[in-house]
Amino acid sequence: MIETATLWWDKGTQSIRYIDQTLLPEKYAIVECRSIGRLATAIKRLEIRGAPALGVAGAFGIALAARVCEKNDINAFFGDVQQDAEILLATRPTAINLGWGIARVLSKIAHVQDINSIRRIALAEAEAIASEDTACCHMIGEHGAALLPDTCTVLTHCNAGSLACSSWGTALGVIRSAVNRGKQVNVIACETRPLLQGSRLTAWELIRDGIDVTVITDSSAAHMMRTGTIDAVVVGADRITRDAVFNKIGTYMHAVCARYHNIPFYVAAPLSTFDTQKSERDVIIEERGREEVTTMGCRVYVPDAAVVKNYAFDATPMNLVTAIITEQGVLHPPITIDSILSFKSTK
Amino acid sequence: MIETATLWWDKGTQSIRYIDQTLLPEKYAIVECRSIGRLATAIKRLEIRGAPALGVAGAFGIALAARVCEKNDINAFFGDVQQDAEILLATRPTAINLGWGIARVLSKIAHVQDINSIRRIALAEAEAIASEDTACCHMIGEHGAALLPDTCTVLTHCNAGSLACSSWGTALGVIRSAVNRGKQVNVIACETRPLLQGSRLTAWELIRDGIDVTVITDSSAAHMMRTGTIDAVVVGADRITRDAVFNKIGTYMHAVCARYHNIPFYVAAPLSTFDTQKSERDVIIEERGREEVTTMGCRVYVPDAAVVKNYAFDATPMNLVTAIITEQGVLHPPITIDSILSFKSTK
């Protein structure tokens, strides 16, 4: 399998480079990003997406902010960097990792007084976050692979793969690690409306790695569960509160249907995705523009006069989760605030 | 509300006319169809679709076959008509109404020996089927409207509206009749991947009638059920066997999620949709071409190397159905072969 990064720091040009995920699978294009404005646009437009990748993007974003700021006064310098951090933070409200990556780099530089040192430390911390993310995904993969049968068909939703992380992936990391162990894994990728991250990204990266993948419409999943095709569901997460898993819209539907058919429903996510301070009701579910639902390619499919609701995420309550696969190991039910915190503290 | 037909016989040109449903909502176009080959293409391409409308199309198809056949020998004439019937029958395997409409007209002309009489009788029977379908939908509407609360939000899937029938609709007939009674009904239309009959057709015809409609992606339904937005689910059916309801892929997912959230799940269908001779395992679920899933507008969203499964329908077992709304009244559980037959016999 090819272990490629989705987002990295280019030392030559001192800029962020990333794969533009809106163009796949038709076009594989690397974007060079030299400003916070461009990075914010990339995150809003989902050129960069996926919870762990957003953490890495936030971290490199602060490194970029420190790189491009031309102020010499340290207070003015921190003022600019803080403003850039807020621009990035405002791009997407639901995934926690973006804010986590930003905060981790900011805290590392908070008491540094020399601007060149700040730049060096911010970049080093961002690089560390990216490396740790890759290591996390491999550990998640190992823990999760043990849960899958030797021959199985696994349903996944959206893209929790190498494109959503620094590399390897969370849900797809579990699948990659299982395949590496010699297991026969067939993946059912739900296309994931409205933006089709399943058909565009998950199918693309699994094919690149030679893993069998079948694309279905999201609403076919329950039918395939009923007919006995699906052995397990594995998804990623954008934020895990003490009582619920927030992930791409449609995840909850799969969780309900998996429970109805007695199929295990696994969530694969690094501990940085956990937000134990909050419960479900504290989290805003991002609603995105109607054009994502109404328009595809060159055609409009919804009459102008119709209302459109475009929820980007949903919440799956803990009681529907069979296990959460983290880099520290597998959290089994009852998944409570105490069991989550005991894992976090071992980190 | 405007009561328009979706498909009718044009006396002037002696041909079938229909609204091309693949072009809505961008374009409202009437097609003139003068051959069985063109009609078969229209059904395969879903220019004409919806179980009751397919019954009417099959019936008018036989009238058209009799009209265009130039044989004078009565055996040769019936041979041609029978061949045309088989061409139409082969277009779509799951919906029962197509075969039912064809068989009804064929049996009416089976013992007629005069070719002009055959033509007249076939057309009269097809016209009767179309009129009865409209009457059926209004009766279904009245029976179903009584089941809905005075103020409610109803989720529907695909299009079981006037475009799917001769007019008025089955699932949307229930909603139209409820609105006619003064009930406040807000409709959630699932877009219905892959061909978007919900966004394109259901939203279009409800807006035309001034009924509030919100379009969502299919996988948002469970989230909206969980957050308390949905009071009832009402869908149509393509075939009802003694043990299951066959309808557009995604229907089963809604049924499972409705049960999980204690939301009533209603099926609205004329008795002609029932196939009491068969059980679920006897019915073939149509699988359609991959391009319906992979391609939209001018873009390709699935890598060529990925397998695609495109089920057109799924089966919902009777135990998940709260009630079936027919023109004879409402079938409540236990919905058994005996209860279905007692309804059919009163017809």
GROMACS .gro file of C-alpha atoms in nm, chain A:
model
  347
    1MET     CA    1   0.000   0.000   0.000
    2ILE     CA    2   0.115   0.352  -0.079
    3GLU     CA    3   0.137   0.571   0.226
    4THR     CA    4   0.082   0.922   0.095
    5ALA     CA    5   0.010   1.234   0.292
    6THR     CA    6  -0.297   1.442   0.216
    7LEU     CA    7  -0.144   1.766   0.352
    8TRP     CA    8   0.215   1.863   0.429
    9TRP     CA    9   0.459   2.152   0.477
   10ASP     CA   10   0.677   2.225   0.178
   11LYS     CA   11   1.015   2.339   0.308
   12GLY     CA   12   1.126   2.483  -0.025
   13THR     CA   13   0.840   2.728  -0.069
   14GLN     CA   14   0.755   2.758   0.303
   15SER     CA   15   0.392   2.687   0.229
   16ILE     CA   16   0.125   2.422   0.289
   17ARG     CA   17   0.060   2.174   0.010
   18TYR     CA   18  -0.245   1.951  -0.011
   19ILE     CA   19  -0.442   1.727  -0.243
   20ASP     CA   20  -0.755   1.913  -0.358
   21GLN     CA   21  -1.022   1.659  -0.257
   22THR     CA   22  -1.299   1.833  -0.449
   23LEU     CA   23  -1.142   1.730  -0.781
   24LEU     CA   24  -1.099   1.356  -0.714
   25PRO     CA   25  -1.140   1.104  -0.869
   26GLU     CA   26  -1.128   1.285  -1.204
   27LYS     CA   27  -0.823   1.493  -1.124
   28TYR     CA   28  -0.536   1.451  -0.880
   29ALA     CA   29  -0.409   1.803  -0.812
   30ILE     CA   30  -0.174   1.943  -0.549
   31VAL     CA   31  -0.248   2.297  -0.430
   32GLU     CA   32   0.020   2.529  -0.292
   33CYS     CA   33  -0.130   2.741  -0.015
   34ARG     CA   34   0.055   3.054   0.097
   35SER     CA   35  -0.206   3.246   0.296
   36ILE     CA   36  -0.453   3.196   0.577
   37GLY     CA   37  -0.734   3.326   0.354
   38ARG     CA   38  -0.663   3.056   0.099
   39LEU     CA   39  -0.642   2.791   0.370
   40ALA     CA   40  -0.975   2.902   0.519
   41THR     CA   41  -1.134   2.879   0.175
   42ALA     CA   42  -0.985   2.534   0.123
   43ILE     CA   43  -1.137   2.414   0.451
   44LYS     CA   44  -1.476   2.574   0.382
   45ARG     CA   45  -1.489   2.429   0.029
   46LEU     CA   46  -1.378   2.087   0.161
   47GLU     CA   47  -1.065   2.085  -0.053
   48ILE     CA   48  -0.922   1.972   0.282
   49ARG     CA   49  -1.161   1.769   0.499
   50GLY     CA   50  -1.177   1.486   0.748
   51ALA     CA   51  -1.147   1.538   1.122
   52PRO     CA   52  -0.782   1.435   1.177
   53ALA     CA   53  -0.669   1.615   0.858
   54LEU     CA   54  -0.839   1.930   0.986
   55GLY     CA   55  -0.634   1.902   1.305
   56VAL     CA   56  -0.318   1.887   1.096
   57ALA     CA   57  -0.443   2.172   0.875
   58GLY     CA   58  -0.513   2.388   1.181
   59ALA     CA   59  -0.164   2.318   1.316
   60PHE     CA   60   0.011   2.395   0.987
   61GLY     CA   61  -0.221   2.696   0.959
   62ILE     CA   62  -0.067   2.847   1.272
   63ALA     CA   63   0.282   2.767   1.140
   64LEU     CA   64   0.185   2.946   0.818
   65ALA     CA   65   0.038   3.242   1.007
   66ALA     CA   66   0.367   3.275   1.200
   67ARG     CA   67   0.565   3.242   0.876
   68VAL     CA   68   0.376   3.511   0.683
   69CYS     CA   69   0.329   3.766   0.960
   70GLU     CA   70   0.562   4.059   0.899
   71LYS     CA   71   0.518   4.236   1.232
   72ASN     CA   72   0.833   4.280   1.440
   73ASP     CA   73   0.662   4.382   1.763
   74ILE     CA   74   0.588   4.062   1.954
   75ASN     CA   75   0.244   4.174   2.076
   76ALA     CA   76   0.140   4.282   1.727
   77PHE     CA   77   0.278   3.954   1.596
   78PHE     CA   78   0.072   3.746   1.841
   79GLY     CA   79  -0.231   3.965   1.762
   80ASP     CA   80  -0.204   3.876   1.395
   81VAL     CA   81  -0.151   3.505   1.462
   82GLN     CA   82  -0.450   3.501   1.701
   83GLN     CA   83  -0.666   3.672   1.438
   84ASP     CA   84  -0.561   3.413   1.179
   85ALA     CA   85  -0.642   3.136   1.427
   86GLU     CA   86  -0.992   3.276   1.465
   87ILE     CA   87  -1.040   3.292   1.088
   88LEU     CA   88  -0.950   2.925   1.064
   89LEU     CA   89  -1.163   2.827   1.364
   90ALA     CA   90  -1.471   2.989   1.213
   91THR     CA   91  -1.459   2.779   0.897
   92ARG     CA   92  -1.631   2.466   1.035
   93PRO     CA   93  -1.816   2.438   1.365
   94THR     CA   94  -1.864   2.063   1.423
   95ALA     CA   95  -1.530   1.881   1.394
   96ILE     CA   96  -1.327   1.927   1.709
   97ASN     CA   97  -0.983   1.844   1.567
   98LEU     CA   98  -0.943   2.173   1.382
   99GLY     CA   99  -0.960   2.370   1.707
  100TRP     CA  100  -0.751   2.109   1.886
  101GLY     CA  101  -0.465   2.136   1.632
  102ILE     CA  102  -0.474   2.515   1.639
  103ALA     CA  103  -0.480   2.527   2.020
  104ARG     CA  104  -0.192   2.282   2.053
  105VAL     CA  105   0.043   2.492   1.840
  106LEU     CA  106  -0.075   2.820   1.997
  107SER     CA  107  -0.005   2.691   2.347
  108LYS     CA  108   0.341   2.575   2.241
  109ILE     CA  109   0.439   2.923   2.123
  110ALA     CA  110   0.246   3.123   2.381
  111HIS     CA  111   0.546   3.208   2.596
  112VAL     CA  112   0.813   3.230   2.328
  113GLN     CA  113   0.935   3.586   2.276
  114ASP     CA  114   1.158   3.558   1.970
  115ILE     CA  115   0.975   3.564   1.638
  116ASN     CA  116   1.210   3.333   1.453
  117SER     CA  117   1.191   3.086   1.741
  118ILE     CA  118   0.812   3.107   1.730
  119ARG     CA  119   0.818   3.022   1.360
  120ARG     CA  120   1.050   2.728   1.415
  121ILE     CA  121   0.859   2.594   1.717
  122ALA     CA  122   0.518   2.632   1.551
  123LEU     CA  123   0.633   2.439   1.248
  124ALA     CA  124   0.799   2.168   1.457
  125GLU     CA  125   0.482   2.124   1.662
  126ALA     CA  126   0.268   2.105   1.348
  127GLU     CA  127   0.504   1.845   1.201
  128ALA     CA  128   0.481   1.652   1.528
  129ILE     CA  129   0.101   1.660   1.512
  130ALA     CA  130   0.111   1.525   1.156
  131SER     CA  131   0.352   1.245   1.252
  132GLU     CA  132   0.157   1.159   1.563
  133ASP     CA  133  -0.159   1.144   1.356
  134THR     CA  134  -0.002   0.889   1.123
  135ALA     CA  135   0.123   0.685   1.419
  136CYS     CA  136  -0.224   0.708   1.581
  137CYS     CA  137  -0.390   0.581   1.265
  138HIS     CA  138  -0.158   0.280   1.254
  139MET     CA  139  -0.232   0.202   1.619
  140ILE     CA  140  -0.607   0.243   1.557
  141GLY     CA  141  -0.564   0.014   1.258
  142GLU     CA  142  -0.394  -0.255   1.464
  143HIS     CA  143  -0.652  -0.243   1.744
  144GLY     CA  144  -0.940  -0.241   1.497
  145ALA     CA  145  -0.806  -0.511   1.267
  146ALA     CA  146  -0.829  -0.759   1.554
  147LEU     CA  147  -1.206  -0.699   1.569
  148LEU     CA  148  -1.273  -0.798   1.207
  149PRO     CA  149  -1.331  -1.158   1.098
  150ASP     CA  150  -1.068  -1.317   0.871
  151THR     CA  151  -1.305  -1.287   0.576
  152CYS     CA  152  -1.558  -1.009   0.590
  153THR     CA  153  -1.750  -0.736   0.416
  154VAL     CA  154  -1.728  -0.400   0.593
  155LEU     CA  155  -1.957  -0.108   0.528
  156THR     CA  156  -1.816   0.242   0.566
  157HIS     CA  157  -1.963   0.587   0.519
  158CYS     CA  158  -1.799   0.905   0.392
  159ASN     CA  159  -1.418   0.901   0.390
  160ALA     CA  160  -1.225   0.826   0.704
  161GLY     CA  161  -0.920   0.728   0.508
  162SER     CA  162  -0.574   0.856   0.434
  163LEU     CA  163  -0.731   1.160   0.265
  164ALA     CA  164  -0.909   1.247   0.591
  165CYS     CA  165  -0.595   1.211   0.803
  166SER     CA  166  -0.228   1.275   0.775
  167SER     CA  167  -0.215   0.928   0.616
  168TRP     CA  168  -0.340   0.562   0.660
  169GLY     CA  169  -0.682   0.665   0.793
  170THR     CA  170  -0.904   0.581   1.088
  171ALA     CA  171  -1.192   0.363   0.960
  172LEU     CA  172  -0.994   0.282   0.644
  173GLY     CA  173  -0.683   0.244   0.863
  174VAL     CA  174  -0.863  -0.045   1.036
  175ILE     CA  175  -0.934  -0.197   0.695
  176ARG     CA  176  -0.577  -0.139   0.569
  177SER     CA  177  -0.428  -0.297   0.882
  178ALA     CA  178  -0.664  -0.596   0.852
  179VAL     CA  179  -0.560  -0.643   0.488
  180ASN     CA  180  -0.194  -0.614   0.592
  181ARG     CA  181  -0.254  -0.899   0.836
  182GLY     CA  182  -0.379  -1.112   0.550
  183LYS     CA  183  -0.753  -1.076   0.615
  184GLN     CA  184  -0.988  -1.080   0.316
  185VAL     CA  185  -1.180  -0.754   0.344
  186ASN     CA  186  -1.436  -0.640   0.091
  187VAL     CA  187  -1.545  -0.280   0.146
  188ILE     CA  188  -1.891  -0.141   0.077
  189ALA     CA  189  -1.848   0.236   0.035
  190CYS     CA  190  -2.167   0.438   0.075
  191GLU     CA  191  -2.148   0.719  -0.178
  192THR     CA  192  -2.228   0.976   0.097
  193ARG     CA  193  -2.457   1.244  -0.030
  194PRO     CA  194  -2.444   1.526  -0.092
  195LEU     CA  195  -2.071   1.561  -0.167
  196LEU     CA  196  -2.000   1.195  -0.248
  197GLN     CA  197  -1.686   1.153  -0.039
  198GLY     CA  198  -1.755   0.778  -0.040
  199SER     CA  199  -1.767   0.735  -0.417
  200ARG     CA  200  -1.506   0.998  -0.491
  201LEU     CA  201  -1.249   0.953  -0.214
  202THR     CA  202  -1.296   0.621  -0.035
  203ALA     CA  203  -1.334   0.424  -0.359
  204TRP     CA  204  -1.035   0.609  -0.508
  205GLU     CA  205  -0.795   0.542  -0.225
  206LEU     CA  206  -0.898   0.178  -0.176
  207ILE     CA  207  -0.857   0.104  -0.546
  208ARG     CA  208  -0.514   0.268  -0.535
  209ASP     CA  209  -0.426   0.020  -0.260
  210GLY     CA  210  -0.577  -0.281  -0.439
  211ILE     CA  211  -0.856  -0.333  -0.184
  212ASP     CA  212  -1.193  -0.455  -0.320
  213VAL     CA  213  -1.456  -0.183  -0.304
  214THR     CA  214  -1.820  -0.164  -0.409
  215VAL     CA  215  -1.999   0.172  -0.422
  216ILE     CA  216  -2.369   0.190  -0.328
  217THR     CA  217  -2.618   0.467  -0.272
  218ASP     CA  218  -2.650   0.547   0.099
  219SER     CA  219  -3.003   0.413   0.121
  220SER     CA  220  -2.899   0.068  -0.010
  221ALA     CA  221  -2.707  -0.007   0.309
  222ALA     CA  222  -3.007  -0.132   0.509
  223HIS     CA  223  -3.114  -0.360   0.222
  224MET     CA  224  -2.764  -0.511   0.210
  225MET     CA  225  -2.767  -0.555   0.588
  226ARG     CA  226  -3.098  -0.740   0.563
  227THR     CA  227  -2.975  -0.968   0.287
  228GLY     CA  228  -2.674  -1.068   0.497
  229THR     CA  229  -2.401  -0.898   0.295
  230ILE     CA  230  -2.256  -0.678   0.570
  231ASP     CA  231  -2.049  -0.819   0.859
  232ALA     CA  232  -1.953  -0.492   1.028
  233VAL     CA  233  -1.985  -0.116   0.998
  234VAL     CA  234  -1.673   0.096   1.060
  235VAL     CA  235  -1.690   0.476   1.047
  236GLY     CA  236  -1.480   0.768   1.162
  237ALA     CA  237  -1.588   1.057   1.384
  238ASP     CA  238  -1.573   1.435   1.374
  239ARG     CA  239  -1.633   1.482   1.747
  240ILE     CA  240  -1.710   1.244   2.030
  241THR     CA  241  -1.885   1.397   2.329
  242ARG     CA  242  -1.953   1.210   2.651
  243ASP     CA  243  -2.285   1.084   2.511
  244ALA     CA  244  -2.270   1.083   2.130
  245VAL     CA  245  -2.056   1.037   1.821
  246PHE     CA  246  -2.081   1.319   1.567
  247ASN     CA  247  -1.998   1.211   1.216
  248LYS     CA  248  -2.108   1.266   0.856
  249ILE     CA  249  -2.485   1.280   0.804
  250GLY     CA  250  -2.608   0.924   0.748
  251THR     CA  251  -2.392   0.768   1.019
  252TYR     CA  252  -2.686   0.758   1.261
  253MET     CA  253  -2.905   0.582   1.003
  254HIS     CA  254  -2.638   0.313   0.962
  255ALA     CA  255  -2.610   0.277   1.341
  256VAL     CA  256  -2.987   0.226   1.380
  257CYS     CA  257  -2.999  -0.025   1.094
  258ALA     CA  258  -2.687  -0.208   1.217
  259ARG     CA  259  -2.846  -0.248   1.561
  260TYR     CA  260  -3.170  -0.375   1.403
  261HIS     CA  261  -2.972  -0.640   1.213
  262ASN     CA  262  -2.733  -0.726   1.500
  263ILE     CA  263  -2.432  -0.607   1.301
  264PRO     CA  264  -2.144  -0.452   1.500
  265PHE     CA  265  -2.110  -0.076   1.459
  266TYR     CA  266  -1.754   0.047   1.521
  267VAL     CA  267  -1.625   0.403   1.543
  268ALA     CA  268  -1.252   0.452   1.472
  269ALA     CA  269  -1.108   0.781   1.598
  270PRO     CA  270  -0.801   0.921   1.773
  271LEU     CA  271  -0.840   1.045   2.130
  272SER     CA  272  -0.799   1.400   1.997
  273THR     CA  273  -1.154   1.362   1.858
  274PHE     CA  274  -1.299   1.327   2.209
  275ASP     CA  275  -1.460   1.634   2.365
  276THR     CA  276  -1.540   1.508   2.710
  277GLN     CA  277  -1.625   1.855   2.836
  278LYS     CA  278  -1.935   1.858   2.621
  279SER     CA  279  -2.250   1.661   2.571
  280GLU     CA  280  -2.454   1.628   2.255
  281ARG     CA  281  -2.673   1.929   2.320
  282ASP     CA  282  -2.369   2.159   2.337
  283VAL     CA  283  -2.261   2.083   1.981
  284ILE     CA  284  -2.379   2.275   1.676
  285ILE     CA  285  -2.453   2.060   1.373
  286GLU     CA  286  -2.324   2.247   1.070
  287GLU     CA  287  -2.585   2.314   0.801
  288ARG     CA  288  -2.433   2.380   0.462
  289GLY     CA  289  -2.560   2.554   0.149
  290ARG     CA  290  -2.855   2.425  -0.055
  291GLU     CA  291  -2.652   2.411  -0.376
  292GLU     CA  292  -2.464   2.105  -0.247
  293VAL     CA  293  -2.795   1.916  -0.263
  294THR     CA  294  -2.964   2.090  -0.555
  295THR     CA  295  -2.686   2.103  -0.812
  296MET     CA  296  -2.460   1.836  -0.955
  297GLY     CA  297  -2.230   1.881  -1.248
  298CYS     CA  298  -2.418   2.106  -1.486
  299ARG     CA  299  -2.775   2.027  -1.377
  300VAL     CA  300  -3.016   2.157  -1.114
  301TYR     CA  301  -3.228   1.884  -0.958
  302VAL     CA  302  -3.444   2.069  -0.706
  303PRO     CA  303  -3.705   2.334  -0.794
  304ASP     CA  304  -3.606   2.681  -0.672
  305ALA     CA  305  -3.919   2.712  -0.458
  306ALA     CA  306  -3.843   2.401  -0.251
  307VAL     CA  307  -3.679   2.440   0.090
  308VAL     CA  308  -3.359   2.236   0.129
  309LYS     CA  309  -3.209   2.119   0.460
  310ASN     CA  310  -2.845   2.017   0.425
  311TYR     CA  311  -2.718   1.884   0.757
  312ALA     CA  312  -2.348   1.803   0.735
  313PHE     CA  313  -2.343   1.577   1.043
  314ASP     CA  314  -2.563   1.377   1.275
  315ALA     CA  315  -2.522   1.244   1.628
  316THR     CA  316  -2.523   0.875   1.714
  317PRO     CA  317  -2.593   0.810   2.083
  318MET     CA  318  -2.342   0.590   2.266
  319ASN     CA  319  -2.591   0.307   2.319
  320LEU     CA  320  -2.580   0.226   1.946
  321VAL     CA  321  -2.200   0.203   1.936
  322THR     CA  322  -2.050  -0.146   1.965
  323ALA     CA  323  -1.701  -0.012   2.035
  324ILE     CA  324  -1.479   0.292   1.978
  325ILE     CA  325  -1.137   0.205   1.838
  326THR     CA  326  -0.867   0.449   1.957
  327GLU     CA  327  -0.487   0.451   1.947
  328GLN     CA  328  -0.488   0.342   2.313
  329GLY     CA  329  -0.710   0.042   2.251
  330VAL     CA  330  -1.078  -0.040   2.217
  331LEU     CA  331  -1.346   0.123   2.432
  332HIS     CA  332  -1.628  -0.125   2.491
  333PRO     CA  333  -1.973  -0.045   2.636
  334PRO     CA  334  -2.072   0.093   2.867
  335ILE     CA  335  -1.883   0.385   2.713
  336THR     CA  336  -1.904   0.643   2.987
  337ILE     CA  337  -1.726   0.962   3.072
  338ASP     CA  338  -1.513   0.763   3.318
  339SER     CA  339  -1.402   0.500   3.066
  340ILE     CA  340  -1.318   0.771   2.813
  341LEU     CA  341  -1.121   0.973   3.069
  342SER     CA  342  -0.926   0.668   3.186
  343PHE     CA  343  -0.813   0.616   2.825
  344LYS     CA  344  -0.725   0.982   2.779
  345SER     CA  345  -0.519   0.987   3.097
  346THR     CA  346  -0.304   0.695   2.979
  347LYS     CA  347  -0.200   0.892   2.678
   0.00000   0.00000   0.00000
